[in-house]
Tab-separated table of C-alpha atoms in Angstrom:
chain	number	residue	atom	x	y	z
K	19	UNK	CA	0.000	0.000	0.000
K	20	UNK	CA	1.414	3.510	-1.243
K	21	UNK	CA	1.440	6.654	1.056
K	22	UNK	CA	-1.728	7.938	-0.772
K	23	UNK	CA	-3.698	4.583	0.363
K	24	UNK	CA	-2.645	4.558	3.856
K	25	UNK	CA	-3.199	8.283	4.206
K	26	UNK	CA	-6.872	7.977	2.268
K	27	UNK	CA	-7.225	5.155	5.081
K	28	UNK	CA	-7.777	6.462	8.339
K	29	UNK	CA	-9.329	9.701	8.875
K	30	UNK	CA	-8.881	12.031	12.345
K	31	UNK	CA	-11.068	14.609	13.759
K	32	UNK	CA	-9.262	16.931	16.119
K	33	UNK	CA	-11.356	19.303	18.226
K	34	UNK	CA	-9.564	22.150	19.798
K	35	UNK	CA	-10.582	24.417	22.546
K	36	UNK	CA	-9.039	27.124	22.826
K	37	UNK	CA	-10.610	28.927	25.887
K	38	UNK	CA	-11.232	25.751	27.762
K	39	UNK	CA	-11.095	27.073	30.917
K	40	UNK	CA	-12.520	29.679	30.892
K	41	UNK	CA	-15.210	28.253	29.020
K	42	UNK	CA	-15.632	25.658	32.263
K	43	UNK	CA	-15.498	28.394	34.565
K	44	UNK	CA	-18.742	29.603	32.902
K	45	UNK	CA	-20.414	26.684	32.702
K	46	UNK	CA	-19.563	25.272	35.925
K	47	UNK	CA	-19.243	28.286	38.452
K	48	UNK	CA	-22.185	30.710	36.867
K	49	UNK	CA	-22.239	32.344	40.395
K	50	UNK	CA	-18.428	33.316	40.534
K	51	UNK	CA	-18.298	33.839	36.585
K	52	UNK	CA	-21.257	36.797	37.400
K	53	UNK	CA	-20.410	38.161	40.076
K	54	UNK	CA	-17.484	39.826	38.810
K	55	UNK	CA	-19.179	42.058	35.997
K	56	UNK	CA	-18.815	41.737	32.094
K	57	UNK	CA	-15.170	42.923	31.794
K	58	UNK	CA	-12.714	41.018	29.909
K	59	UNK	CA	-11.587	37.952	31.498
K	60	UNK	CA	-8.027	36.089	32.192
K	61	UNK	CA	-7.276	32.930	33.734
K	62	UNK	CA	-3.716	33.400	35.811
K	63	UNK	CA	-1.242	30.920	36.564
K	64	UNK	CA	1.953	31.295	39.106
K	65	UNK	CA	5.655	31.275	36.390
K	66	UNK	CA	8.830	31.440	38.857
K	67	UNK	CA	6.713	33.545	41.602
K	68	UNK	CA	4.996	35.954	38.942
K	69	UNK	CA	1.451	35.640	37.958
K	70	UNK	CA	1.295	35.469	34.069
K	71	UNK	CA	-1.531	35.282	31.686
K	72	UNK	CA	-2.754	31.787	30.985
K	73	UNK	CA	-5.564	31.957	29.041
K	74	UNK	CA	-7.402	35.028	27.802
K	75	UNK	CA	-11.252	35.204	26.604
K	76	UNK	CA	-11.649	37.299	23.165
K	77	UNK	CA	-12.769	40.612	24.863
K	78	UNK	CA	-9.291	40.008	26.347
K	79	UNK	CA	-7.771	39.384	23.043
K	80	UNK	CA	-9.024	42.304	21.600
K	81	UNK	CA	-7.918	44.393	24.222
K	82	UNK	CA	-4.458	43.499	23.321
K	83	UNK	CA	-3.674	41.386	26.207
K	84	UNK	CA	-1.239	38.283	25.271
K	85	UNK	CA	-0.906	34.651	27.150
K	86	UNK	CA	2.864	34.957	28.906
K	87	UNK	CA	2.420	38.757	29.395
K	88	UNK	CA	2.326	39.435	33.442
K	89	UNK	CA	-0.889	40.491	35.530
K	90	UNK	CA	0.684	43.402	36.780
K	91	UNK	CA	0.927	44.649	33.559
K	92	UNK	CA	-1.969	43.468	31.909
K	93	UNK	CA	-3.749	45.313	34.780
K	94	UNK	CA	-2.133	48.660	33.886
K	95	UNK	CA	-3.656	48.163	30.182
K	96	UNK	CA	-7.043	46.950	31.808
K	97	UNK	CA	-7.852	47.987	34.859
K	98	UNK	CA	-11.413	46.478	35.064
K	99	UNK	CA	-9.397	42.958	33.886
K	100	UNK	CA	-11.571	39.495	35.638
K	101	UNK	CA	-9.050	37.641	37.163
K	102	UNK	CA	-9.041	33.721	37.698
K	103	UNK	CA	-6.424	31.692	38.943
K	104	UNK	CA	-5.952	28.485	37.096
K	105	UNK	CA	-6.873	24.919	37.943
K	106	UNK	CA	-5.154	22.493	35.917
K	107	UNK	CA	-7.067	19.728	37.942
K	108	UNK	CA	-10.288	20.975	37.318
K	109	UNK	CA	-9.255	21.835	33.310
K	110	UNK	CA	-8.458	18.010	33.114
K	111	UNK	CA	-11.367	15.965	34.311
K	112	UNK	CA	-13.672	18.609	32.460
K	113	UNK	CA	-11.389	17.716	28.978
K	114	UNK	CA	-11.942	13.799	30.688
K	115	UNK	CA	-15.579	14.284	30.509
K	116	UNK	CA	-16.062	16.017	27.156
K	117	UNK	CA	-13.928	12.891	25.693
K	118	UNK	CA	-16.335	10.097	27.567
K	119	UNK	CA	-19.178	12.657	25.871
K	120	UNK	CA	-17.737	11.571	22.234
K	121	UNK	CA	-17.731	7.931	22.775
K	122	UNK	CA	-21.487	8.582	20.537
K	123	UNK	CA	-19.364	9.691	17.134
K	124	UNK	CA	-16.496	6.770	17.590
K	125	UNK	CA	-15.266	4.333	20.152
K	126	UNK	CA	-11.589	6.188	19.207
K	127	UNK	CA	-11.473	9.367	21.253
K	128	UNK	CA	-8.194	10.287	23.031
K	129	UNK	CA	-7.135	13.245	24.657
K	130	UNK	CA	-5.508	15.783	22.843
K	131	UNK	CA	-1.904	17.860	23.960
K	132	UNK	CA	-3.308	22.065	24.528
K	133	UNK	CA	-6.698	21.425	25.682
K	134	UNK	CA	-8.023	19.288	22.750
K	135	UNK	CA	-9.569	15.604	21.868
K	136	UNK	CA	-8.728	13.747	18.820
K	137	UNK	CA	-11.040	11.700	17.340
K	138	UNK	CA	-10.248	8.435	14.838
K	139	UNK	CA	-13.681	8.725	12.851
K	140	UNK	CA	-12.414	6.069	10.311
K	141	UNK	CA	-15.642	3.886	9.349
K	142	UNK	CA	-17.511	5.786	11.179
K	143	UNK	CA	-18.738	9.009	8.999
K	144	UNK	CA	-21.444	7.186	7.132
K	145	UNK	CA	-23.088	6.821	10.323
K	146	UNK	CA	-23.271	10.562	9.953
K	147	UNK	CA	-24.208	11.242	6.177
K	148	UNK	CA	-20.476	12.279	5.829
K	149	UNK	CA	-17.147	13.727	7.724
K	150	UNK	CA	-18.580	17.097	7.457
K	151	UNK	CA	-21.793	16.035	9.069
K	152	UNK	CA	-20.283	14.157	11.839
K	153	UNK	CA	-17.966	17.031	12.694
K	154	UNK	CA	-20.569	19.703	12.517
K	155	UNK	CA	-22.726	17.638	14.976
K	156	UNK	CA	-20.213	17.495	17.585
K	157	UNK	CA	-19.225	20.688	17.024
K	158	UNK	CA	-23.485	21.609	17.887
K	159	UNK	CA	-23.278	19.921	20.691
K	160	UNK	CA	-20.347	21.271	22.263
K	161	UNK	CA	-21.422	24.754	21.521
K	162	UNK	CA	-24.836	23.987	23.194
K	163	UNK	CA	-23.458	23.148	26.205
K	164	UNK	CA	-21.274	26.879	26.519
K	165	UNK	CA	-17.840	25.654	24.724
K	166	UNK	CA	-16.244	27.227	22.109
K	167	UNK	CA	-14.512	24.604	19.708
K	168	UNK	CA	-12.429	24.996	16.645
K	169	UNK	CA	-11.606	21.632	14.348
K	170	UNK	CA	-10.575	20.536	11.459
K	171	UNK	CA	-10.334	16.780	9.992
K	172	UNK	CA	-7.064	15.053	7.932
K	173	UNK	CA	-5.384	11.539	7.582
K	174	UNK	CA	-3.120	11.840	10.542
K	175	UNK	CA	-3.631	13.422	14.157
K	176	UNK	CA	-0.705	15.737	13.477
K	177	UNK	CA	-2.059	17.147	10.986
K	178	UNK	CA	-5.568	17.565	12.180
K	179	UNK	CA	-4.460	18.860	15.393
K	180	UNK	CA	-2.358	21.430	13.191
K	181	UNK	CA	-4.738	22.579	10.817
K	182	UNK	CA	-7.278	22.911	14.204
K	183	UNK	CA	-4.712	25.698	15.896
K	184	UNK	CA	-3.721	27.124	12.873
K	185	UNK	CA	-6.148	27.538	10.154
K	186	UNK	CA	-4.451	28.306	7.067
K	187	UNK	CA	-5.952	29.713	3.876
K	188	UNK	CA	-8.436	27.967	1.306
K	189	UNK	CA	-6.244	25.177	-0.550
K	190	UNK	CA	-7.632	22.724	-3.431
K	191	UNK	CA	-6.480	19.871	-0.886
K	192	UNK	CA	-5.341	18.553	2.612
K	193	UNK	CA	-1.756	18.228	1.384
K	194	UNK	CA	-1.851	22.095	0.025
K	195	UNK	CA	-3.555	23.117	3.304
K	196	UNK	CA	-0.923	21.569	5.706
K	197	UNK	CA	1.966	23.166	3.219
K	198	UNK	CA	0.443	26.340	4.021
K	199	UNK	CA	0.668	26.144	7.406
K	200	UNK	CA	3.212	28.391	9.484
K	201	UNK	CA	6.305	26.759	10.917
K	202	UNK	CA	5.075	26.958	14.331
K	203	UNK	CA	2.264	24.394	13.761
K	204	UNK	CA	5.612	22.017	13.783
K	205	UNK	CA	5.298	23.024	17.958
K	206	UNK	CA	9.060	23.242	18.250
K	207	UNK	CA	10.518	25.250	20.841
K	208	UNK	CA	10.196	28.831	20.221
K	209	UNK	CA	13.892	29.046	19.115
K	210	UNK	CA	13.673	27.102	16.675
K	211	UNK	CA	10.892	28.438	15.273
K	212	UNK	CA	12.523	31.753	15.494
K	213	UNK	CA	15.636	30.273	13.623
K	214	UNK	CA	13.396	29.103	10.839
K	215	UNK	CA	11.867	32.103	10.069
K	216	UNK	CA	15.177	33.590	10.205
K	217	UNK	CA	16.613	31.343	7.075
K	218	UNK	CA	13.890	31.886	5.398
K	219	UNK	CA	11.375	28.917	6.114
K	220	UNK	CA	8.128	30.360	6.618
K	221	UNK	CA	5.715	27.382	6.005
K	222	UNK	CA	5.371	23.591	6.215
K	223	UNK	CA	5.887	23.653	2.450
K	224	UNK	CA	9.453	26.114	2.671
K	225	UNK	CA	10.863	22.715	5.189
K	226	UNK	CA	9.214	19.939	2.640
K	227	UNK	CA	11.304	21.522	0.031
K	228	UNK	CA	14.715	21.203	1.427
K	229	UNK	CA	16.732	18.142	2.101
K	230	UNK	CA	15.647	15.874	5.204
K	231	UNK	CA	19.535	15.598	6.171
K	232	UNK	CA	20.124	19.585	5.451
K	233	UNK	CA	17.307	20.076	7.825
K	234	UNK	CA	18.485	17.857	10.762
K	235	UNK	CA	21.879	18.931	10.358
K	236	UNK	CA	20.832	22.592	10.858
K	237	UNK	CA	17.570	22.285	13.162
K	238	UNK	CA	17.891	19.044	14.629
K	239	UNK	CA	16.234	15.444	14.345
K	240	UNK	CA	13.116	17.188	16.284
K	241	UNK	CA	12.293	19.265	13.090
K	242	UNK	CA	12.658	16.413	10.631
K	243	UNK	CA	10.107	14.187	12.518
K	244	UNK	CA	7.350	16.720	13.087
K	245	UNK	CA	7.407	17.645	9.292
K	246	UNK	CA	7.247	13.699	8.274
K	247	UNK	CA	4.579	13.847	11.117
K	248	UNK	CA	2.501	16.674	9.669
K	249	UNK	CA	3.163	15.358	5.892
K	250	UNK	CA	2.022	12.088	7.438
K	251	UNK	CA	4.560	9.869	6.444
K	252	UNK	CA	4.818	8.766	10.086
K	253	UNK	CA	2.377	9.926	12.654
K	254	UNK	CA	2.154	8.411	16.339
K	255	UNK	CA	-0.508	5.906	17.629
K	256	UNK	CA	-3.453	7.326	19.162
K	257	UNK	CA	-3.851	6.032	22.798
K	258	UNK	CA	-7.972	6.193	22.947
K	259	UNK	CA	-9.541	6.568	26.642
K	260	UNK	CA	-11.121	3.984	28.043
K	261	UNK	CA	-13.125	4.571	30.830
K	262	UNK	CA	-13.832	1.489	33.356
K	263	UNK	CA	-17.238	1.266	34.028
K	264	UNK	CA	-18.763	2.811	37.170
K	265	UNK	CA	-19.280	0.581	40.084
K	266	UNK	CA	-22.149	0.354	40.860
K	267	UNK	CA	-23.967	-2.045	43.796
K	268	UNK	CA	-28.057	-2.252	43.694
K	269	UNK	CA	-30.340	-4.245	46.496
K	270	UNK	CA	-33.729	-5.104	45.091
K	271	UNK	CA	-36.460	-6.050	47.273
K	272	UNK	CA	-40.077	-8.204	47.146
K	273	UNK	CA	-41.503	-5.697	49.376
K	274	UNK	CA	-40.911	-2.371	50.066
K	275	UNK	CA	-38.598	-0.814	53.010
K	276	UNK	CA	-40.595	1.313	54.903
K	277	UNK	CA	-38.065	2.877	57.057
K	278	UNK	CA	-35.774	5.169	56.095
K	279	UNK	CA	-32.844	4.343	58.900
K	280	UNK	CA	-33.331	0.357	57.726
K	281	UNK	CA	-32.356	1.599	54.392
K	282	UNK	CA	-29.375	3.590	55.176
K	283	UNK	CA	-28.155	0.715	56.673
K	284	UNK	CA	-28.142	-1.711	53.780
K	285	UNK	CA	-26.140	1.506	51.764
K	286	UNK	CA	-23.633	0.714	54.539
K	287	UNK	CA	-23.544	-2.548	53.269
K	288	UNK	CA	-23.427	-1.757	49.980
K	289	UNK	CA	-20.582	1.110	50.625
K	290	UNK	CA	-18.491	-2.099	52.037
K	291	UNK	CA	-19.155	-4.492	48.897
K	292	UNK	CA	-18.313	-1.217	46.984
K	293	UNK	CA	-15.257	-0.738	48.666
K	294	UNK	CA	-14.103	-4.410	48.094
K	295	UNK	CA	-14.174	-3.437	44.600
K	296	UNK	CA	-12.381	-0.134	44.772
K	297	UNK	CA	-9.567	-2.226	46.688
K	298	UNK	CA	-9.250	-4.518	43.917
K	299	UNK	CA	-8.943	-1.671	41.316
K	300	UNK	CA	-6.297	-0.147	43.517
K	301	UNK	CA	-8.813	2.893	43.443
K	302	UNK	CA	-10.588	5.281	45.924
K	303	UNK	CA	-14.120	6.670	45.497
K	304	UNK	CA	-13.896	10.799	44.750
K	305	UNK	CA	-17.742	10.588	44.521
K	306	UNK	CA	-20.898	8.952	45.567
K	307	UNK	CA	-24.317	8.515	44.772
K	308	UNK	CA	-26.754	6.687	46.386
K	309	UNK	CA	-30.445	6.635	45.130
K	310	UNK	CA	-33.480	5.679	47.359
K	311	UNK	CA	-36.524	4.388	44.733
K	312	UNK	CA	-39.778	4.510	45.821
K	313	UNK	CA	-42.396	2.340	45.198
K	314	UNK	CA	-44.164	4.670	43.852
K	315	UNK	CA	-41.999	5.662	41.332
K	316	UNK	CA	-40.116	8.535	42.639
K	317	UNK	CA	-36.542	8.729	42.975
K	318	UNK	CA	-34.005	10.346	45.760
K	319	UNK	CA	-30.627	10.561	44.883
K	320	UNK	CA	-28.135	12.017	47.556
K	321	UNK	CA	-24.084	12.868	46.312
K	322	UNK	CA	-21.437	13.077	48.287
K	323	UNK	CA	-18.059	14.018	47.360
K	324	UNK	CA	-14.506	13.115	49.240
K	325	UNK	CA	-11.380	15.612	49.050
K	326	UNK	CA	-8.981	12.500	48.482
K	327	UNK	CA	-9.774	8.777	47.560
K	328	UNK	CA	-11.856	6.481	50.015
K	329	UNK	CA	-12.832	3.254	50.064
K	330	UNK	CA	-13.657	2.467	54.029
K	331	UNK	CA	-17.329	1.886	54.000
K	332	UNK	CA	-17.626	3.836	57.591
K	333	UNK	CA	-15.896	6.909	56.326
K	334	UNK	CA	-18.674	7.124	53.108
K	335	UNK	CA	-21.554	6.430	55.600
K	336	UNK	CA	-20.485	9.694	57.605
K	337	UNK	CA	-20.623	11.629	54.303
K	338	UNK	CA	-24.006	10.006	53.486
K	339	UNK	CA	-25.379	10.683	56.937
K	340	UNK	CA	-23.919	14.192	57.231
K	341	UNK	CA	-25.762	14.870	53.800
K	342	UNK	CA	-29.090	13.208	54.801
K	343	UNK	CA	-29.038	14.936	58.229
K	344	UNK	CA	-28.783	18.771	56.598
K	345	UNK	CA	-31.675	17.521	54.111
K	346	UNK	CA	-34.229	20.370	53.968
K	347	UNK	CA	-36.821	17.317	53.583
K	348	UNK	CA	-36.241	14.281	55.365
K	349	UNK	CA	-36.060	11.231	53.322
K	350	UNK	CA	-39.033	10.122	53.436
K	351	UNK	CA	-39.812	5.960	51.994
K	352	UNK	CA	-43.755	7.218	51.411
K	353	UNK	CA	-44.870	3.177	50.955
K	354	UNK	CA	-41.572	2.006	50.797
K	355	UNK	CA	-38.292	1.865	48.929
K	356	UNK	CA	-38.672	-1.319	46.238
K	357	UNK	CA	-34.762	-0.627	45.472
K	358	UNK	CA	-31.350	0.885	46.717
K	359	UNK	CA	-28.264	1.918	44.077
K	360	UNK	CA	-24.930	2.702	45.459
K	361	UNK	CA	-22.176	3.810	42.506
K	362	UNK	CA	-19.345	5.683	41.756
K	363	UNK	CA	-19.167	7.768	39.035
K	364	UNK	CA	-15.540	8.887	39.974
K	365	UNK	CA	-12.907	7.056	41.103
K	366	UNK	CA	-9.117	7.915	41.068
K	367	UNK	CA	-6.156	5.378	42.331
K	368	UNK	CA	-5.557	4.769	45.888
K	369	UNK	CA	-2.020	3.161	47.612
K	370	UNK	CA	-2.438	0.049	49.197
K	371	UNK	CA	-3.463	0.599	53.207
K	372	UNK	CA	-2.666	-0.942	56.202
K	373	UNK	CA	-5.704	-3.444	57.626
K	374	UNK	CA	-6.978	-3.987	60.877
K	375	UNK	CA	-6.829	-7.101	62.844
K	376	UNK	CA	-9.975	-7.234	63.148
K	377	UNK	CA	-10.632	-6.864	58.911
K	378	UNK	CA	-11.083	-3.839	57.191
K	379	UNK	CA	-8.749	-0.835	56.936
K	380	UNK	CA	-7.226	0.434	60.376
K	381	UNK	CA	-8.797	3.503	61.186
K	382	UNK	CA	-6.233	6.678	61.075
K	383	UNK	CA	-7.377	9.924	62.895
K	384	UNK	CA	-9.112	12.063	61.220
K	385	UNK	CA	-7.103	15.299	59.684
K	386	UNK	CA	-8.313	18.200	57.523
K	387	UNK	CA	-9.223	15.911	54.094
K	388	UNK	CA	-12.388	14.721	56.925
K	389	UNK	CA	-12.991	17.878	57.737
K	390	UNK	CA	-12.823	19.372	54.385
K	391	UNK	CA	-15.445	16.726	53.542
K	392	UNK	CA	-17.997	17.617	56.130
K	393	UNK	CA	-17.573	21.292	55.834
K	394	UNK	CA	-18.316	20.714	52.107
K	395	UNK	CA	-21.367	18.770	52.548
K	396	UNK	CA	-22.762	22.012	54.525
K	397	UNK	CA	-21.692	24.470	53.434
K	398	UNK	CA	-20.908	23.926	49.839
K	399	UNK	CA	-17.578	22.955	47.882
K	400	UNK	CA	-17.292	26.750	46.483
K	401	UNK	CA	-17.292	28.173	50.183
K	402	UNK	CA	-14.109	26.079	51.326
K	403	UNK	CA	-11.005	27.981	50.934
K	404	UNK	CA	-7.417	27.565	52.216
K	405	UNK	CA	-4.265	29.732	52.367
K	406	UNK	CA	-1.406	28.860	50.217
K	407	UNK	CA	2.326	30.031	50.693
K	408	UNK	CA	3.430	31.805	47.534
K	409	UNK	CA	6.599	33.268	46.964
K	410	UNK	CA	6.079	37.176	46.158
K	411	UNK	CA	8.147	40.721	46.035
K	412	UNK	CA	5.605	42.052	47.456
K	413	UNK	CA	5.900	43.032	50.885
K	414	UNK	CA	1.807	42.915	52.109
């Protein structure tokens, strides 16, 4: 099979987004996103003790802010500047989520390097009417839900990913479009790119033109296999996420449970048998959920979440009981609950601990992660804050 076949073969989507962040600060904090006004907005990380620019929105943009540039002196150009402080955490399990969320256009999603997904949609576009139906649908969708999303679709990642961040002008075909592209959709390290430009090698197509051993000799070996990357003769496997299923623990009953403190303690039960198989996944529970059905047909689900990874079946039950004490309206069974459902909809991994004679984990004292949790469950998640040693110039 000739370049042209394997190329014509496979077929990637990359989605790109570019304010990420910001974009899930919207979405997810409404409250904090308002309360501070309609000016432009910048998300802030810490770079060898200075606060510099991470992300910018387009208000931001326009306003001639830059990512890199410092908050002091984006500040003195905008005064009325939104400030955020960034949470690469948080930025990460939202990406996480969005990629589950495209498991419905191909079971080939992975995560994407700069805040983006890539999709393998090979076999899979006729499901859609086409590649440009299938990408416009996901593209909907996102948008829908608040994010802003740039993509583009080619034979290899490298170059979809490329062509995503760095749209280049109208060409007759993928190969002419990637040629087009600027020298720093190679992502080299900004000297290099600075060194290119400087000889005279403007575009993909300036590099493609010269001699693979010229170019290594001069650039390095780095240069050489990110242009036979974007080209695509040579691109690197995609790694596609694969979430584990939830675990999830249900007691069904022949007649209903008409007391609410009976039923909390089978969910103890269940939060051991749940635990069992966190411990063999080497995981931790980060969150709970444990729904009361009625026989009637109603439904009372109460979440908990946990500051680090649990698994002890007493430690949940505190959460769940803290929860269903600061209920507004007690849980009430009406004629009964028919059916309990315990799961875990997040999970992350968890060292081995020590056990108890006596079986289970041996209890530890209780520090600030306990305390975190029960201040969360009443107060809110939002509401906790803590104090963080940062090293400054400034002298208040």
């Amino acid at each position: 099979m000739d370049r042209t076949d394997s190329r014509a073969a496979r077929r990637y989507l990359a989605l790109w987004f570019p304010f990420l962040p910001i974009d899930r600060l919207r979405i997810a904090r409404p409250d904090l996103w308002a309360a501070q006004g309609d000016a432009p907005a910048v998300v802030v990380e810490n770079v060898r003790g200075a606060m510099r620019l991470a992300t910018l929105d387009a208000d931001a943009l326009a306003a001639g802010l830059t990512a890199g540039m410092t908050l002091a002196d984006a500040r003195a150009r905008e005064p009325e500047l939104r400030v955020f402080e960034a949470d690469p955490h948080g930025d990460q399990d939202w990406l996480e989520r969005l990629c589950d969320g495209c498991a419905r256009y191909t079971p080939n999603a992975a995560l994407d390097s700069g805040h983006g997904l890539m999709l393998d949609i090979s076999g899979c576009a006729h499901l859609w009417d086409g590649e440009a139906e299938l990408a416009q649908a996901a593209t909907d969708r996102l948008e829908r839900h608040g994010m802003r999303v740039r993509h583009a679709i080619a034979a290899s990642p490298e170059a979809a990913h490329a062509l995503a961040r760095f749209p280049a002008a109208p060409a007759p075909d993928e190969d002419a479009a990637v040629r087009r592209l600027p020298v720093e959709a190679l992502e080299l390290e900004a000297e290099s790119a600075v060194a290119l430009r400087r000889a005279g090698l403007r575009t993909v197509g300036d590099l493609a033109a010269r001699p693979a051993a010229a170019l290594a000799a001069r650039f390095g070996e780095e240069a050489v296999d990110a242009l036979h990357a974007l080209l695509g003769l040579s691109h690197r496997p995609l790694a596609p996420r694969r979430p584990r299923p939830a675990i999830r623990v249900e007691r069904r009953f022949a007649e209903p449970m008409g007391s609410s403190a009976h039923a909390v303690k089978v969910v103890a039960e269940m939060a051991a048998e749940a635990g069992e198989q966190l411990a063999e996944r080497g995981q931790g529970g980060r969150r709970f959920e444990a729904v009361f059905f009625r026989s009637d047909g109603l439904a009372f689900p109460i979440r908990v979440e946990t500051s680090l990874p649990i698994r002890d079946a007493p430690a949940i039950m505190r959460l769940f009981q803290e929860r269903i004490d600061s209920l507004s309206d007690p849980l009430d069974p009406g004629f009964g609950f028919d059916m309990l459902r315990l799961t875990v909809p997040r999970a992350d991994p968890m060292a081995p601990t020590q056990l108890a004679l006596e079986g289970g984990e041996a209890r530890k004292s209780e520090g600030v992660e306990a305390l975190v949790d029960r201040l969360s469950i009443r107060a809110g998640r939002a509401r906790i804050q803590r104090l963080e040693p940062r090293d400054s110039h400034i002298p208040e």
